[in-house]
Amino acid sequence: MKVLWIEDHEPVRDMLAIAADTAARARVQIDLVLAPTLMEAERRLRLERFDLVVTELTLPDSYDGDMTIARIANMGRHRIAVSSAHADRDKIVATAVRCGCNIAPEPVFKAKLAYNRFIQRPETMLDFFFEQMEAQARPQIAAA
């Protein structure tokens, strides 16, 4: 699975890079690309295809969470997942879902993500990515 993770906090990027390295050595099929800004992410999205884009809502070059998602959504056919400590993350993701965005309907509170677990057991990082992709594979069934 090829994943672009947009994260502006350097300590978090460092932990994710270590986890990706551990996953590669354990032969877990994850190709993780890290981007510190939305501009860098857009550059990568123009040049490469990703299965999943995990993003923070507020970045150094994009303070509006709705606009961050809109810009990422307009860059291709990839699944988007939100991992953020932003107070309005649930509302912002719900709006994106209503607009038909290919986004995981439940944002992740990034302060509760077990980055050290990703390092210790690389398959847990792959499981996390699959969880973010999961709802996309399930058809939406309307309640009668």
Short mmCIF file of N, CA and C in Angstrom, two decimals:
data_model
loop_
_atom_site.label_atom_id
_atom_site.label_comp_id
_atom_site.label_asym_id
_atom_site.label_seq_id
_atom_site.Cartn_x
_atom_site.Cartn_y
_atom_site.Cartn_z
N MET A 1 0.84 -1.17 0.00
CA MET A 1 0.00 0.00 0.00
C MET A 1 0.89 1.24 0.00
N LYS A 2 0.57 2.17 -0.86
CA LYS A 2 1.35 3.41 -0.94
C LYS A 2 0.56 4.52 -0.26
N VAL A 3 1.20 5.13 0.75
CA VAL A 3 0.54 6.11 1.60
C VAL A 3 1.34 7.41 1.66
N LEU A 4 0.64 8.52 1.50
CA LEU A 4 1.22 9.85 1.71
C LEU A 4 0.68 10.35 3.04
N TRP A 5 1.57 10.67 3.97
CA TRP A 5 1.16 11.18 5.28
C TRP A 5 1.64 12.62 5.38
N ILE A 6 0.70 13.54 5.50
CA ILE A 6 1.01 14.97 5.58
C ILE A 6 0.99 15.36 7.06
N GLU A 7 2.16 15.66 7.59
CA GLU A 7 2.31 15.94 9.02
C GLU A 7 3.35 17.04 9.20
N ASP A 8 2.97 18.11 9.90
CA ASP A 8 3.89 19.23 10.08
C ASP A 8 4.73 19.14 11.35
N HIS A 9 4.40 18.26 12.27
CA HIS A 9 5.19 18.14 13.51
C HIS A 9 6.35 17.18 13.30
N GLU A 10 7.55 17.71 13.41
CA GLU A 10 8.75 16.92 13.12
C GLU A 10 8.90 15.67 13.99
N PRO A 11 8.62 15.73 15.31
CA PRO A 11 8.76 14.49 16.11
C PRO A 11 7.83 13.37 15.62
N VAL A 12 6.63 13.73 15.19
CA VAL A 12 5.70 12.72 14.67
C VAL A 12 6.23 12.16 13.36
N ARG A 13 6.73 13.04 12.48
CA ARG A 13 7.32 12.56 11.21
C ARG A 13 8.49 11.63 11.47
N ASP A 14 9.31 11.96 12.49
CA ASP A 14 10.45 11.10 12.82
C ASP A 14 9.98 9.71 13.26
N MET A 15 8.95 9.66 14.10
CA MET A 15 8.42 8.36 14.54
C MET A 15 7.84 7.57 13.38
N LEU A 16 7.13 8.27 12.48
CA LEU A 16 6.56 7.59 11.31
C LEU A 16 7.67 7.07 10.39
N ALA A 17 8.74 7.83 10.24
CA ALA A 17 9.86 7.38 9.40
C ALA A 17 10.51 6.14 9.99
N ILE A 18 10.67 6.11 11.30
CA ILE A 18 11.24 4.92 11.96
C ILE A 18 10.31 3.73 11.77
N ALA A 19 9.00 3.97 11.94
CA ALA A 19 8.02 2.88 11.76
C ALA A 19 8.04 2.36 10.33
N ALA A 20 8.16 3.25 9.36
CA ALA A 20 8.22 2.83 7.95
C ALA A 20 9.48 2.02 7.68
N ASP A 21 10.59 2.43 8.26
CA ASP A 21 11.84 1.69 8.11
C ASP A 21 11.73 0.30 8.74
N THR A 22 11.14 0.24 9.91
CA THR A 22 10.93 -1.04 10.59
C THR A 22 10.03 -1.95 9.75
N ALA A 23 8.98 -1.37 9.17
CA ALA A 23 8.07 -2.14 8.31
C ALA A 23 8.80 -2.68 7.09
N ALA A 24 9.66 -1.88 6.49
CA ALA A 24 10.41 -2.33 5.32
C ALA A 24 11.32 -3.50 5.68
N ARG A 25 11.99 -3.40 6.82
CA ARG A 25 12.87 -4.49 7.25
C ARG A 25 12.09 -5.76 7.58
N ALA A 26 10.83 -5.59 8.04
CA ALA A 26 9.99 -6.73 8.37
C ALA A 26 9.21 -7.23 7.15
N ARG A 27 9.44 -6.59 6.02
CA ARG A 27 8.78 -6.93 4.75
C ARG A 27 7.27 -6.77 4.79
N VAL A 28 6.83 -5.78 5.56
CA VAL A 28 5.41 -5.40 5.56
C VAL A 28 5.23 -4.45 4.39
N GLN A 29 4.23 -4.69 3.58
CA GLN A 29 4.06 -3.98 2.31
C GLN A 29 3.49 -2.57 2.50
N ILE A 30 4.33 -1.67 2.97
CA ILE A 30 3.96 -0.26 3.14
C ILE A 30 5.02 0.60 2.46
N ASP A 31 4.55 1.49 1.60
CA ASP A 31 5.43 2.49 1.01
C ASP A 31 4.93 3.83 1.55
N LEU A 32 5.59 4.34 2.58
CA LEU A 32 5.16 5.56 3.26
C LEU A 32 6.00 6.74 2.79
N VAL A 33 5.31 7.78 2.34
CA VAL A 33 5.95 9.02 1.93
C VAL A 33 5.46 10.10 2.88
N LEU A 34 6.37 10.89 3.43
CA LEU A 34 6.02 11.94 4.39
C LEU A 34 6.16 13.31 3.74
N ALA A 35 5.20 14.19 4.04
CA ALA A 35 5.24 15.56 3.54
C ALA A 35 4.96 16.51 4.71
N PRO A 36 5.79 17.54 4.89
CA PRO A 36 5.60 18.47 6.01
C PRO A 36 4.60 19.60 5.73
N THR A 37 4.29 19.84 4.47
CA THR A 37 3.39 20.94 4.10
C THR A 37 2.42 20.48 3.02
N LEU A 38 1.36 21.26 2.84
CA LEU A 38 0.39 20.94 1.79
C LEU A 38 1.01 21.14 0.41
N MET A 39 1.85 22.14 0.25
CA MET A 39 2.51 22.36 -1.05
C MET A 39 3.36 21.16 -1.44
N GLU A 40 4.11 20.62 -0.49
CA GLU A 40 4.93 19.43 -0.76
C GLU A 40 4.03 18.25 -1.09
N ALA A 41 2.93 18.11 -0.37
CA ALA A 41 1.99 17.02 -0.64
C ALA A 41 1.40 17.14 -2.05
N GLU A 42 1.02 18.34 -2.43
CA GLU A 42 0.47 18.55 -3.78
C GLU A 42 1.51 18.22 -4.85
N ARG A 43 2.75 18.57 -4.60
CA ARG A 43 3.82 18.24 -5.55
C ARG A 43 3.93 16.73 -5.69
N ARG A 44 3.90 16.00 -4.57
CA ARG A 44 3.99 14.54 -4.62
C ARG A 44 2.78 13.93 -5.31
N LEU A 45 1.59 14.49 -5.04
CA LEU A 45 0.36 13.97 -5.64
C LEU A 45 0.33 14.18 -7.16
N ARG A 46 1.00 15.22 -7.64
CA ARG A 46 1.09 15.44 -9.09
C ARG A 46 2.00 14.42 -9.76
N LEU A 47 3.00 13.94 -9.02
CA LEU A 47 4.02 13.06 -9.59
C LEU A 47 3.79 11.58 -9.33
N GLU A 48 3.04 11.25 -8.29
CA GLU A 48 2.89 9.85 -7.87
C GLU A 48 1.43 9.53 -7.58
N ARG A 49 1.12 8.23 -7.60
CA ARG A 49 -0.21 7.78 -7.21
C ARG A 49 -0.14 7.16 -5.83
N PHE A 50 -1.14 7.48 -5.02
CA PHE A 50 -1.22 6.95 -3.67
C PHE A 50 -2.56 6.27 -3.46
N ASP A 51 -2.56 5.23 -2.63
CA ASP A 51 -3.80 4.58 -2.25
C ASP A 51 -4.52 5.39 -1.17
N LEU A 52 -3.73 5.97 -0.27
CA LEU A 52 -4.27 6.66 0.89
C LEU A 52 -3.45 7.91 1.17
N VAL A 53 -4.15 8.99 1.53
CA VAL A 53 -3.49 10.21 1.98
C VAL A 53 -4.01 10.50 3.39
N VAL A 54 -3.10 10.47 4.36
CA VAL A 54 -3.44 10.78 5.75
C VAL A 54 -2.98 12.21 5.99
N THR A 55 -3.88 13.04 6.51
CA THR A 55 -3.50 14.44 6.67
C THR A 55 -3.92 15.03 8.00
N GLU A 56 -3.14 15.98 8.42
CA GLU A 56 -3.48 16.89 9.51
C GLU A 56 -4.41 17.93 8.87
N LEU A 57 -5.26 18.58 9.65
CA LEU A 57 -6.17 19.57 9.07
C LEU A 57 -5.54 20.95 8.95
N THR A 58 -4.72 21.32 9.92
CA THR A 58 -4.07 22.63 9.84
C THR A 58 -2.58 22.41 9.63
N LEU A 59 -2.09 23.04 8.59
CA LEU A 59 -0.69 22.91 8.20
C LEU A 59 -0.08 24.29 8.08
N PRO A 60 1.23 24.40 8.02
CA PRO A 60 1.86 25.72 7.95
C PRO A 60 1.37 26.56 6.77
N ASP A 61 0.98 25.91 5.67
CA ASP A 61 0.53 26.64 4.50
C ASP A 61 -0.96 26.45 4.22
N SER A 62 -1.71 25.95 5.20
CA SER A 62 -3.16 25.79 5.05
C SER A 62 -3.80 25.70 6.44
N TYR A 63 -4.36 26.81 6.89
CA TYR A 63 -4.94 26.85 8.24
C TYR A 63 -6.41 26.46 8.26
N ASP A 64 -7.05 26.35 7.11
CA ASP A 64 -8.47 26.02 7.01
C ASP A 64 -8.61 24.53 6.71
N GLY A 65 -9.16 23.76 7.67
CA GLY A 65 -9.29 22.32 7.50
C GLY A 65 -10.14 21.91 6.32
N ASP A 66 -11.24 22.64 6.07
CA ASP A 66 -12.09 22.33 4.91
C ASP A 66 -11.31 22.51 3.61
N MET A 67 -10.54 23.57 3.54
CA MET A 67 -9.76 23.84 2.32
C MET A 67 -8.64 22.82 2.15
N THR A 68 -8.04 22.39 3.25
CA THR A 68 -6.99 21.37 3.17
C THR A 68 -7.54 20.11 2.53
N ILE A 69 -8.71 19.65 3.00
CA ILE A 69 -9.32 18.45 2.43
C ILE A 69 -9.71 18.67 0.98
N ALA A 70 -10.29 19.82 0.67
CA ALA A 70 -10.71 20.10 -0.71
C ALA A 70 -9.52 20.08 -1.67
N ARG A 71 -8.41 20.66 -1.26
CA ARG A 71 -7.23 20.69 -2.13
C ARG A 71 -6.68 19.28 -2.36
N ILE A 72 -6.66 18.47 -1.32
CA ILE A 72 -6.17 17.09 -1.46
C ILE A 72 -7.13 16.27 -2.32
N ALA A 73 -8.42 16.44 -2.09
CA ALA A 73 -9.43 15.68 -2.84
C ALA A 73 -9.38 15.99 -4.34
N ASN A 74 -9.02 17.20 -4.68
CA ASN A 74 -8.97 17.60 -6.09
C ASN A 74 -7.69 17.18 -6.80
N MET A 75 -6.82 16.45 -6.12
CA MET A 75 -5.54 16.06 -6.70
C MET A 75 -5.52 14.61 -7.19
N GLY A 76 -6.66 13.91 -7.17
CA GLY A 76 -6.63 12.54 -7.68
C GLY A 76 -7.66 11.64 -7.03
N ARG A 77 -7.58 10.36 -7.39
CA ARG A 77 -8.53 9.36 -6.91
C ARG A 77 -7.93 8.54 -5.78
N HIS A 78 -7.67 9.14 -4.69
CA HIS A 78 -7.10 8.45 -3.53
C HIS A 78 -8.05 8.60 -2.35
N ARG A 79 -7.93 7.71 -1.40
CA ARG A 79 -8.72 7.78 -0.18
C ARG A 79 -8.03 8.78 0.75
N ILE A 80 -8.81 9.56 1.48
CA ILE A 80 -8.27 10.53 2.43
C ILE A 80 -8.66 10.10 3.83
N ALA A 81 -7.74 10.23 4.76
CA ALA A 81 -8.02 9.99 6.18
C ALA A 81 -7.49 11.19 6.95
N VAL A 82 -8.19 11.57 7.98
CA VAL A 82 -7.77 12.71 8.80
C VAL A 82 -7.23 12.20 10.13
N SER A 83 -6.02 12.66 10.45
CA SER A 83 -5.39 12.38 11.74
C SER A 83 -5.00 13.74 12.31
N SER A 84 -5.80 14.23 13.23
CA SER A 84 -5.62 15.60 13.67
C SER A 84 -6.03 15.79 15.13
N ALA A 85 -5.49 16.83 15.74
CA ALA A 85 -5.90 17.23 17.08
C ALA A 85 -6.83 18.44 17.00
N HIS A 86 -7.19 18.85 15.79
CA HIS A 86 -8.07 19.99 15.56
C HIS A 86 -9.41 19.76 16.26
N ALA A 87 -9.90 20.75 16.97
CA ALA A 87 -11.14 20.61 17.75
C ALA A 87 -12.36 20.33 16.88
N ASP A 88 -12.39 20.83 15.66
CA ASP A 88 -13.55 20.65 14.78
C ASP A 88 -13.37 19.52 13.77
N ARG A 89 -12.47 18.58 14.03
CA ARG A 89 -12.17 17.54 13.05
C ARG A 89 -13.41 16.72 12.68
N ASP A 90 -14.27 16.40 13.64
CA ASP A 90 -15.47 15.61 13.35
C ASP A 90 -16.40 16.36 12.41
N LYS A 91 -16.61 17.63 12.67
CA LYS A 91 -17.50 18.46 11.85
C LYS A 91 -16.93 18.64 10.44
N ILE A 92 -15.64 18.86 10.34
CA ILE A 92 -15.00 19.06 9.03
C ILE A 92 -15.09 17.78 8.19
N VAL A 93 -14.83 16.64 8.80
CA VAL A 93 -14.91 15.37 8.07
C VAL A 93 -16.36 15.07 7.69
N ALA A 94 -17.31 15.34 8.58
CA ALA A 94 -18.73 15.11 8.26
C ALA A 94 -19.15 15.95 7.06
N THR A 95 -18.68 17.18 6.98
CA THR A 95 -18.98 18.04 5.83
C THR A 95 -18.40 17.44 4.55
N ALA A 96 -17.17 16.95 4.61
CA ALA A 96 -16.53 16.35 3.44
C ALA A 96 -17.29 15.10 2.99
N VAL A 97 -17.76 14.30 3.94
CA VAL A 97 -18.54 13.10 3.61
C VAL A 97 -19.82 13.50 2.90
N ARG A 98 -20.52 14.52 3.42
CA ARG A 98 -21.76 14.98 2.79
C ARG A 98 -21.53 15.51 1.38
N CYS A 99 -20.34 16.05 1.14
CA CYS A 99 -20.01 16.58 -0.19
C CYS A 99 -19.58 15.48 -1.16
N GLY A 100 -19.52 14.24 -0.69
CA GLY A 100 -19.16 13.13 -1.57
C GLY A 100 -17.67 12.86 -1.67
N CYS A 101 -16.90 13.42 -0.78
CA CYS A 101 -15.45 13.22 -0.79
C CYS A 101 -15.11 11.77 -0.41
N ASN A 102 -14.11 11.21 -1.03
CA ASN A 102 -13.63 9.86 -0.73
C ASN A 102 -12.76 9.94 0.53
N ILE A 103 -13.43 10.02 1.67
CA ILE A 103 -12.74 10.24 2.94
C ILE A 103 -13.25 9.26 3.98
N ALA A 104 -12.35 8.81 4.84
CA ALA A 104 -12.75 7.95 5.96
C ALA A 104 -13.69 8.75 6.85
N PRO A 105 -14.86 8.22 7.17
CA PRO A 105 -15.88 9.00 7.88
C PRO A 105 -15.56 9.30 9.35
N GLU A 106 -14.60 8.62 9.91
CA GLU A 106 -14.23 8.86 11.31
C GLU A 106 -12.81 9.40 11.38
N PRO A 107 -12.64 10.67 11.78
CA PRO A 107 -11.28 11.19 11.93
C PRO A 107 -10.60 10.55 13.14
N VAL A 108 -9.29 10.54 13.10
CA VAL A 108 -8.49 9.96 14.18
C VAL A 108 -7.90 11.10 15.01
N PHE A 109 -8.07 11.00 16.32
CA PHE A 109 -7.45 11.98 17.22
C PHE A 109 -5.98 11.61 17.31
N LYS A 110 -5.13 12.41 16.68
CA LYS A 110 -3.73 12.00 16.52
C LYS A 110 -2.97 11.85 17.83
N ALA A 111 -3.40 12.52 18.89
CA ALA A 111 -2.71 12.39 20.17
C ALA A 111 -2.89 10.99 20.76
N LYS A 112 -3.90 10.25 20.30
CA LYS A 112 -4.14 8.90 20.81
C LYS A 112 -3.58 7.81 19.90
N LEU A 113 -2.97 8.20 18.78
CA LEU A 113 -2.36 7.20 17.89
C LEU A 113 -1.12 6.61 18.55
N ALA A 114 -1.00 5.32 18.48
CA ALA A 114 0.13 4.62 19.14
C ALA A 114 1.30 4.52 18.16
N TYR A 115 2.00 5.62 17.96
CA TYR A 115 3.14 5.62 17.04
C TYR A 115 4.20 4.61 17.46
N ASN A 116 4.42 4.48 18.77
CA ASN A 116 5.41 3.51 19.24
C ASN A 116 4.98 2.09 18.91
N ARG A 117 3.69 1.85 18.86
CA ARG A 117 3.17 0.52 18.48
C ARG A 117 3.46 0.26 17.01
N PHE A 118 3.36 1.30 16.17
CA PHE A 118 3.71 1.17 14.76
C PHE A 118 5.17 0.74 14.60
N ILE A 119 6.03 1.25 15.50
CA ILE A 119 7.45 0.92 15.44
C ILE A 119 7.69 -0.50 15.94
N GLN A 120 7.04 -0.86 17.04
CA GLN A 120 7.25 -2.18 17.63
C GLN A 120 6.64 -3.30 16.78
N ARG A 121 5.48 -3.05 16.22
CA ARG A 121 4.77 -4.07 15.43
C ARG A 121 4.31 -3.44 14.12
N PRO A 122 5.12 -3.48 13.08
CA PRO A 122 4.81 -2.78 11.83
C PRO A 122 3.47 -3.18 11.20
N GLU A 123 3.02 -4.40 11.47
CA GLU A 123 1.74 -4.81 10.88
C GLU A 123 0.58 -4.00 11.46
N THR A 124 0.75 -3.41 12.65
CA THR A 124 -0.32 -2.57 13.20
C THR A 124 -0.48 -1.28 12.40
N MET A 125 0.60 -0.78 11.83
CA MET A 125 0.51 0.40 10.98
C MET A 125 -0.25 0.05 9.70
N LEU A 126 0.04 -1.11 9.13
CA LEU A 126 -0.68 -1.55 7.94
C LEU A 126 -2.15 -1.77 8.27
N ASP A 127 -2.45 -2.34 9.42
CA ASP A 127 -3.84 -2.51 9.85
C ASP A 127 -4.54 -1.17 9.97
N PHE A 128 -3.85 -0.17 10.52
CA PHE A 128 -4.42 1.17 10.64
C PHE A 128 -4.77 1.73 9.26
N PHE A 129 -3.86 1.55 8.30
CA PHE A 129 -4.13 2.04 6.95
C PHE A 129 -5.32 1.32 6.33
N PHE A 130 -5.41 0.01 6.52
CA PHE A 130 -6.55 -0.74 5.99
C PHE A 130 -7.86 -0.30 6.64
N GLU A 131 -7.82 0.01 7.93
CA GLU A 131 -9.02 0.52 8.61
C GLU A 131 -9.50 1.82 7.97
N GLN A 132 -8.57 2.66 7.57
CA GLN A 132 -8.94 3.92 6.94
C GLN A 132 -9.52 3.70 5.53
N MET A 133 -9.11 2.63 4.90
CA MET A 133 -9.59 2.30 3.55
C MET A 133 -10.90 1.49 3.59
N GLU A 134 -11.16 0.85 4.72
CA GLU A 134 -12.23 -0.14 4.85
C GLU A 134 -13.60 0.36 4.41
N ALA A 135 -14.05 1.48 4.88
CA ALA A 135 -15.39 1.96 4.56
C ALA A 135 -15.57 2.20 3.06
N GLN A 136 -14.48 2.46 2.37
CA GLN A 136 -14.54 2.68 0.93
C GLN A 136 -14.98 1.41 0.22
N ALA A 137 -14.54 0.27 0.71
CA ALA A 137 -14.83 -1.00 0.05
C ALA A 137 -16.25 -1.46 0.33
N ARG A 138 -16.84 -1.06 1.45
CA ARG A 138 -18.18 -1.47 1.82
C ARG A 138 -19.21 -0.62 1.11
N PRO A 139 -20.22 -1.21 0.48
CA PRO A 139 -21.26 -0.40 -0.14
C PRO A 139 -22.13 0.27 0.93
N GLN A 140 -22.58 1.46 0.63
CA GLN A 140 -23.47 2.17 1.54
C GLN A 140 -24.88 1.59 1.40
N ILE A 141 -25.46 1.14 2.49
CA ILE A 141 -26.79 0.56 2.48
C ILE A 141 -27.74 1.53 3.17
N ALA A 142 -28.74 1.96 2.43
CA ALA A 142 -29.71 2.90 2.98
C ALA A 142 -30.65 2.17 3.92
N ALA A 143 -30.94 2.81 5.04
CA ALA A 143 -31.88 2.22 6.00
C ALA A 143 -33.30 2.36 5.43
N ALA A 144 -34.07 1.29 5.50
CA ALA A 144 -35.42 1.33 4.93
C ALA A 144 -36.43 1.80 5.95
#
